[in-house]
C-alpha cells in the first residue's frame, strides 16, 4: 500500500501530515502528488471529499521550500469559486504548512482591501483568491503576476456555472506560460475539457471516481408534494420531525431568495437553523458555517453556490427543498452526507413540474430513486392549506409593514396566503433567545416563541446584477429581509475552527 512517505514529499510536510492524523493517501493524493512534485501539469477529476485539497497543497508546500517571495509578486496562485472554499484552502495551508514559514494571502470579497494589500506588500508565497477580487487587486495595480510559478484552478466546473471562465482566462494570460498548472474539476463537460486543453500542457490525468455516482451509503428518497411553497415547507417540517436519527442536515434551495424564505420559516417554527447564501457578508457566512460545524445549529439552509465543496464532515441528512435544475448539483448535494463510508439520508421534494429535472438526475446517476410514499401522480388534490386559515389577504402584508418592517420591493402576492404570513402574524414581538447557540445536536420541535429576526430588508439592485453574477453569487434576486444583517444570536461564534 502506498504511504505518504512514498510520494516524495518533504520531511516538514510529512511531519505535518502525520500530526493531522492521516496515514494513507487518498487515491487523488496518491495519483496527483508525485507528478505535481515533478512539476508536471495535472488534470484531476475529483469531487470534494476525496482529499483533493491536500493533493495540491502538499506538493505546493514541498516545492515552495526553495525560493522566497518578493513584494507584490506572488509565487503561486490558487483560484477558488467561492469565498468559503478559498478560506478552506487557506486553513489547509495552515494545517499542513505549520512547519513552514510561508506567507499565505487570502484575497476574497467582503473583506477590506487594506489588510489584503499589506499581505501582498510583504510578499505572498501563496495567493488564494476568488477571481473577482483578484482582478480588483490587479486593476488597482497592487499585484504583479509574472512571478507565479504554480497556478491551481480548483472546482473548474463550478467556475463555469458561475460565469467565471472569462475572468480565469484573463488571469491566466497574466501568468507566465512556463508555469505549472494544476486543474481540478468534479465533472468534465465539453466546455471544461476545452478549457483544460487550453491551460494544460501534457497533463497527468487522474480520475478518482465516476463524476456521476452517489455514495452507496446514502439512502435516497423522493417525496411527492404540491408545488405551493407553504405546502413544501410543511412537508419538509414533517419530514425533519420524522427523522429519529437526524444529527444535522443541510437543506438545499435552488435560489437564494428561497434560502432566506425557508430559513425564516423554519426559524419561526422553532427549529435550530442557520442559512448560507451568496449575498451574506463574509463574517456572517464564516460564523454561520462555524456554528453549523460545531453543532450549534442543527439545520443549515443553503444554496448550491454557498455550499459547494464545503468540508463539513458527518452530515446525517440532506434535504432538497427544490429539485436541482442541473443534475450534477444533485450529486454534489447528496455528497454532503454519507461521507467517508458513513450512512446518510437524502430526501428530495418533488412537484409535478419537476419531472423533467428528476428524469435528468436519474439518467445521470443511472438509477431510479425510490419514492417515500408514492409518486406525484398519487398526490391527493391540492389542499387549501394545512396551516391555520387566519392571516390571509393583502391586509396582512400591510400589517407586517405596519410593524416596522417596511418592505422595499413590491410584495410577492403569491406568498400572502402562505403559512409564512400566518406565522409572522402570530409570532409575538419578543426577541428571539439564544436558543440556536445552546440547544444543539437535536432538532427543536418547540412551538414558536420568539419574534422575527432582526433582518433588515434590502432591495435587489439590478444595476449590479451583472457584476454580482461575475462574483461568488447564487442564482436569483437578492433576498429581502435577510442579508447583511443576520440576527445577532446567529453570530455567536461557536467553538469551531474553520
Ligand atoms: P477535500 O476533498 O480536500 O475537501 O477533503 C475532504 C476531507 O478529507 C477533509 O476533511 C480532509 O481533512 C480529509 N482528508 C484529506 N486527506 C486525507 C487522508 N489522506 N486521509 C483521511 N482524510 C483525509
GROMACS .gro file of N, CA, C and O in nm, residues 276-347:
model
  288
  276UNK      N    1  -2.710   2.995   0.456
  276UNK     CA    2  -2.587   3.030   0.385
  276UNK      C    3  -2.622   3.060   0.240
  276UNK      O    4  -2.671   2.973   0.168
  277UNK      N    5  -2.605   3.182   0.200
  277UNK     CA    6  -2.621   3.213   0.058
  277UNK      C    7  -2.524   3.323   0.018
  277UNK      O    8  -2.465   3.389   0.104
  278UNK      N    9  -2.509   3.340  -0.112
  278UNK     CA   10  -2.403   3.424  -0.164
  278UNK      C   11  -2.413   3.572  -0.131
  278UNK      O   12  -2.315   3.644  -0.147
  279UNK      N   13  -2.526   3.620  -0.086
  279UNK     CA   14  -2.538   3.762  -0.057
  279UNK      C   15  -2.506   3.797   0.088
  279UNK      O   16  -2.510   3.912   0.125
  280UNK      N   17  -2.478   3.695   0.167
  280UNK     CA   18  -2.444   3.726   0.306
  280UNK      C   19  -2.300   3.776   0.313
  280UNK      O   20  -2.216   3.733   0.235
  281UNK      N   21  -2.273   3.867   0.405
  281UNK     CA   22  -2.136   3.916   0.414
  281UNK      C   23  -2.046   3.804   0.467
  281UNK      O   24  -2.094   3.706   0.523
  282UNK      N   25  -1.918   3.824   0.447
  282UNK     CA   26  -1.824   3.717   0.475
  282UNK      C   27  -1.825   3.675   0.622
  282UNK      O   28  -1.820   3.558   0.654
  283UNK      N   29  -1.837   3.773   0.710
  283UNK     CA   30  -1.835   3.741   0.853
  283UNK      C   31  -1.954   3.652   0.889
  283UNK      O   32  -1.940   3.551   0.959
  284UNK      N   33  -2.069   3.686   0.835
  284UNK     CA   34  -2.188   3.607   0.865
  284UNK      C   35  -2.174   3.466   0.810
  284UNK      O   36  -2.211   3.368   0.875
  285UNK      N   37  -2.121   3.457   0.690
  285UNK     CA   38  -2.106   3.324   0.628
  285UNK      C   39  -2.011   3.238   0.710
  285UNK      O   40  -2.038   3.121   0.738
  286UNK      N   41  -1.899   3.297   0.747
  286UNK     CA   42  -1.798   3.221   0.821
  286UNK      C   43  -1.853   3.178   0.957
  286UNK      O   44  -1.836   3.063   0.999
  287UNK      N   45  -1.921   3.269   1.023
  287UNK     CA   46  -1.973   3.237   1.156
  287UNK      C   47  -2.082   3.132   1.148
  287UNK      O   48  -2.088   3.039   1.228
  288UNK      N   49  -2.166   3.148   1.047
  288UNK     CA   50  -2.275   3.052   1.029
  288UNK      C   51  -2.218   2.911   1.009
  288UNK      O   52  -2.264   2.814   1.068
  289UNK      N   53  -2.117   2.904   0.928
  289UNK     CA   54  -2.055   2.775   0.899
  289UNK      C   55  -1.989   2.717   1.025
  289UNK      O   56  -2.001   2.598   1.053
  290UNK      N   57  -1.922   2.803   1.099
  290UNK     CA   58  -1.857   2.757   1.223
  290UNK      C   59  -1.962   2.703   1.319
  290UNK      O   60  -1.944   2.599   1.381
  291UNK      N   61  -2.074   2.773   1.330
  291UNK     CA   62  -2.180   2.728   1.421
  291UNK      C   63  -2.239   2.595   1.375
  291UNK      O   64  -2.271   2.508   1.457
  292UNK      N   65  -2.251   2.579   1.246
  292UNK     CA   66  -2.306   2.452   1.196
  292UNK      C   67  -2.207   2.338   1.221
  292UNK      O   68  -2.245   2.230   1.267
  293UNK      N   69  -2.081   2.366   1.193
  293UNK     CA   70  -1.980   2.261   1.215
  293UNK      C   71  -1.973   2.222   1.362
  293UNK      O   72  -1.945   2.108   1.395
  294UNK      N   73  -1.995   2.318   1.450
  294UNK     CA   74  -1.986   2.290   1.593
  294UNK      C   75  -2.118   2.237   1.649
  294UNK      O   76  -2.133   2.224   1.770
  295UNK      N   77  -2.213   2.212   1.561
  295UNK     CA   78  -2.344   2.163   1.603
  295UNK      C   79  -2.423   2.263   1.687
  295UNK      O   80  -2.514   2.225   1.760
  296UNK      N   81  -2.388   2.389   1.681
  296UNK     CA   82  -2.467   2.491   1.750
  296UNK      C   83  -2.592   2.521   1.669
  296UNK      O   84  -2.687   2.577   1.721
  297UNK      N   85  -2.589   2.487   1.542
  297UNK     CA   86  -2.708   2.497   1.456
  297UNK      C   87  -2.730   2.358   1.397
  297UNK      O   88  -2.635   2.296   1.349
  298UNK      N   89  -2.851   2.309   1.402
  298UNK     CA   90  -2.877   2.173   1.355
  298UNK      C   91  -2.904   2.169   1.205
  298UNK      O   92  -2.862   2.078   1.136
  299UNK      N   93  -2.977   2.270   1.158
  299UNK     CA   94  -3.014   2.271   1.016
  299UNK      C   95  -2.947   2.389   0.947
  299UNK      O   96  -2.942   2.499   1.003
  300UNK      N   97  -2.897   2.366   0.828
  300UNK     CA   98  -2.839   2.476   0.751
  300UNK      C   99  -2.910   2.481   0.617
  300UNK      O  100  -2.904   2.386   0.539
  301UNK      N  101  -2.979   2.591   0.593
  301UNK     CA  102  -3.045   2.609   0.463
  301UNK      C  103  -2.942   2.676   0.373
  301UNK      O  104  -2.882   2.777   0.411
  302UNK      N  105  -2.922   2.622   0.254
  302UNK     CA  106  -2.812   2.673   0.172
  302UNK      C  107  -2.844   2.668   0.023
  302UNK      O  108  -2.926   2.589  -0.021
  303UNK      N  109  -2.778   2.754  -0.049
  303UNK     CA  110  -2.784   2.747  -0.195
  303UNK      C  111  -2.665   2.664  -0.242
  303UNK      O  112  -2.569   2.645  -0.167
  304UNK      N  113  -2.669   2.619  -0.365
  304UNK     CA  114  -2.560   2.536  -0.416
  304UNK      C  115  -2.428   2.612  -0.413
  304UNK      O  116  -2.325   2.559  -0.375
  305UNK      N  117  -2.435   2.737  -0.456
  305UNK     CA  118  -2.313   2.816  -0.465
  305UNK      C  119  -2.247   2.830  -0.330
  305UNK      O  120  -2.127   2.812  -0.315
  306UNK      N  121  -2.326   2.858  -0.229
  306UNK     CA  122  -2.269   2.881  -0.097
  306UNK      C  123  -2.217   2.751  -0.036
  306UNK      O  124  -2.120   2.752   0.039
  307UNK      N  125  -2.281   2.640  -0.070
  307UNK     CA  126  -2.246   2.516   0.000
  307UNK      C  127  -2.148   2.428  -0.076
  307UNK      O  128  -2.093   2.336  -0.021
  308UNK      N  129  -2.128   2.460  -0.202
  308UNK     CA  130  -2.047   2.372  -0.285
  308UNK      C  131  -1.907   2.350  -0.225
  308UNK      O  132  -1.835   2.443  -0.194
  309UNK      N  133  -1.875   2.226  -0.209
  309UNK     CA  134  -1.739   2.192  -0.170
  309UNK      C  135  -1.705   2.216  -0.025
  309UNK      O  136  -1.592   2.196   0.016
  310UNK      N  137  -1.802   2.259   0.054
  310UNK     CA  138  -1.767   2.285   0.193
  310UNK      C  139  -1.733   2.155   0.263
  310UNK      O  140  -1.799   2.054   0.245
  311UNK      N  141  -1.630   2.163   0.341
  311UNK     CA  142  -1.587   2.043   0.412
  311UNK      C  143  -1.658   2.037   0.547
  311UNK      O  144  -1.611   2.088   0.646
  312UNK      N  145  -1.774   1.975   0.544
  312UNK     CA  146  -1.849   1.959   0.668
  312UNK      C  147  -1.864   1.810   0.691
  312UNK      O  148  -1.946   1.745   0.630
  313UNK      N  149  -1.777   1.753   0.773
  313UNK     CA  150  -1.783   1.609   0.788
  313UNK      C  151  -1.910   1.564   0.860
  313UNK      O  152  -1.965   1.638   0.942
  314UNK      N  153  -1.955   1.447   0.824
  314UNK     CA  154  -2.060   1.381   0.900
  314UNK      C  155  -2.192   1.459   0.907
  314UNK      O  156  -2.243   1.490   1.015
  315UNK      N  157  -2.247   1.492   0.794
  315UNK     CA  158  -2.383   1.546   0.791
  315UNK      C  159  -2.477   1.428   0.779
  315UNK      O  160  -2.460   1.344   0.690
  316UNK      N  161  -2.574   1.417   0.869
  316UNK     CA  162  -2.656   1.296   0.868
  316UNK      C  163  -2.763   1.300   0.759
  316UNK      O  164  -2.801   1.197   0.704
  317UNK      N  165  -2.813   1.419   0.727
  317UNK     CA  166  -2.923   1.428   0.631
  317UNK      C  167  -2.905   1.542   0.532
  317UNK      O  168  -2.852   1.648   0.568
  318UNK      N  169  -2.951   1.518   0.411
  318UNK     CA  170  -2.962   1.626   0.312
  318UNK      C  171  -3.108   1.630   0.268
  318UNK      O  172  -3.169   1.527   0.243
  319UNK      N  173  -3.164   1.751   0.265
  319UNK     CA  174  -3.299   1.768   0.211
  319UNK      C  175  -3.290   1.860   0.090
  319UNK      O  176  -3.232   1.969   0.100
  320UNK      N  177  -3.345   1.818  -0.020
  320UNK     CA  178  -3.355   1.906  -0.135
  320UNK      C  179  -3.493   1.968  -0.134
  320UNK      O  180  -3.591   1.903  -0.170
  321UNK      N  181  -3.499   2.093  -0.089
  321UNK     CA  182  -3.627   2.161  -0.089
  321UNK      C  183  -3.674   2.180  -0.232
  321UNK      O  184  -3.793   2.177  -0.261
  322UNK      N  185  -3.579   2.199  -0.321
  322UNK     CA  186  -3.609   2.205  -0.465
  322UNK      C  187  -3.529   2.097  -0.535
  322UNK      O  188  -3.414   2.070  -0.498
  323UNK      N  189  -3.587   2.040  -0.639
  323UNK     CA  190  -3.509   1.950  -0.725
  323UNK      C  191  -3.408   2.038  -0.799
  323UNK      O  192  -3.445   2.140  -0.857
  324UNK      N  193  -3.280   2.002  -0.793
  324UNK     CA  194  -3.183   2.089  -0.860
  324UNK      C  195  -3.205   2.093  -1.012
  324UNK      O  196  -3.241   1.992  -1.072
  325UNK      N  197  -3.183   2.209  -1.069
  325UNK     CA  198  -3.203   2.226  -1.213
  325UNK      C  199  -3.092   2.157  -1.291
  325UNK      O  200  -3.114   2.099  -1.396
  326UNK      N  201  -2.971   2.164  -1.237
  326UNK     CA  202  -2.859   2.094  -1.301
  326UNK      C  203  -2.842   1.959  -1.231
  326UNK      O  204  -2.821   1.954  -1.110
  327UNK      N  205  -2.849   1.853  -1.310
  327UNK     CA  206  -2.845   1.719  -1.250
  327UNK      C  207  -2.718   1.698  -1.166
  327UNK      O  208  -2.724   1.634  -1.061
  328UNK      N  209  -2.606   1.755  -1.211
  328UNK     CA  210  -2.481   1.733  -1.134
  328UNK      C  211  -2.492   1.789  -0.992
  328UNK      O  212  -2.429   1.739  -0.900
  329UNK      N  213  -2.572   1.895  -0.978
  329UNK     CA  214  -2.587   1.952  -0.844
  329UNK      C  215  -2.648   1.852  -0.748
  329UNK      O  216  -2.621   1.855  -0.628
  330UNK      N  217  -2.732   1.763  -0.801
  330UNK     CA  218  -2.790   1.660  -0.716
  330UNK      C  219  -2.678   1.575  -0.656
  330UNK      O  220  -2.675   1.548  -0.536
  331UNK      N  221  -2.585   1.536  -0.741
  331UNK     CA  222  -2.474   1.452  -0.695
  331UNK      C  223  -2.393   1.526  -0.588
  331UNK      O  224  -2.356   1.470  -0.485
  332UNK      N  225  -2.368   1.654  -0.611
  332UNK     CA  226  -2.291   1.733  -0.515
  332UNK      C  227  -2.366   1.748  -0.383
  332UNK      O  228  -2.308   1.736  -0.276
  333UNK      N  229  -2.495   1.775  -0.395
  333UNK     CA  230  -2.573   1.793  -0.272
  333UNK      C  231  -2.573   1.664  -0.189
  333UNK      O  232  -2.548   1.666  -0.069
  334UNK      N  233  -2.602   1.555  -0.258
  334UNK     CA  234  -2.609   1.426  -0.188
  334UNK      C  235  -2.473   1.391  -0.128
  334UNK      O  236  -2.464   1.326  -0.025
  335UNK      N  237  -2.368   1.439  -0.195
  335UNK     CA  238  -2.232   1.412  -0.148
  335UNK      C  239  -2.199   1.477  -0.015
  335UNK      O  240  -2.095   1.450   0.044
  336UNK      N  241  -2.287   1.563   0.034
  336UNK     CA  242  -2.263   1.626   0.166
  336UNK      C  243  -2.287   1.525   0.278
  336UNK      O  244  -2.245   1.546   0.390
  337UNK      N  245  -2.360   1.417   0.248
  337UNK     CA  246  -2.386   1.317   0.352
  337UNK      C  247  -2.326   1.183   0.308
  337UNK      O  248  -2.283   1.169   0.194
  338UNK      N  249  -2.320   1.090   0.401
  338UNK     CA  250  -2.265   0.959   0.367
  338UNK      C  251  -2.117   0.965   0.334
  338UNK      O  252  -2.065   0.884   0.258
  339UNK      N  253  -2.046   1.064   0.391
  339UNK     CA  254  -1.903   1.077   0.360
  339UNK      C  255  -1.822   0.974   0.438
  339UNK      O  256  -1.864   0.929   0.543
  340UNK      N  257  -1.708   0.943   0.384
  340UNK     CA  258  -1.613   0.852   0.448
  340UNK      C  259  -1.681   0.724   0.497
  340UNK      O  260  -1.657   0.676   0.606
  341UNK      N  261  -1.770   0.670   0.414
  341UNK     CA  262  -1.831   0.541   0.443
  341UNK      C  263  -1.943   0.545   0.546
  341UNK      O  264  -2.002   0.443   0.580
  342UNK      N  265  -1.972   0.666   0.601
  342UNK     CA  266  -2.081   0.675   0.699
  342UNK      C  267  -2.214   0.664   0.627
  342UNK      O  268  -2.225   0.689   0.508
  343UNK      N  269  -2.320   0.631   0.705
  343UNK     CA  270  -2.450   0.625   0.640
  343UNK      C  271  -2.513   0.765   0.641
  343UNK      O  272  -2.480   0.849   0.724
  344UNK      N  273  -2.601   0.788   0.547
  344UNK     CA  274  -2.666   0.919   0.539
  344UNK      C  275  -2.801   0.903   0.470
  344UNK      O  276  -2.832   0.797   0.416
  345UNK      N  277  -2.882   1.007   0.477
  345UNK     CA  278  -3.012   1.002   0.412
  345UNK      C  279  -3.033   1.130   0.333
  345UNK      O  280  -2.993   1.238   0.378
  346UNK      N  281  -3.094   1.117   0.218
  346UNK     CA  282  -3.119   1.233   0.133
  346UNK      C  283  -3.263   1.229   0.083
  346UNK      O  284  -3.306   1.129   0.023
  347UNK      N  285  -3.337   1.334   0.111
  347UNK     CA  286  -3.477   1.342   0.068
  347UNK      C  287  -3.492   1.458  -0.030
  347UNK      O  288  -3.438   1.567  -0.007
   0.00000   0.00000   0.00000
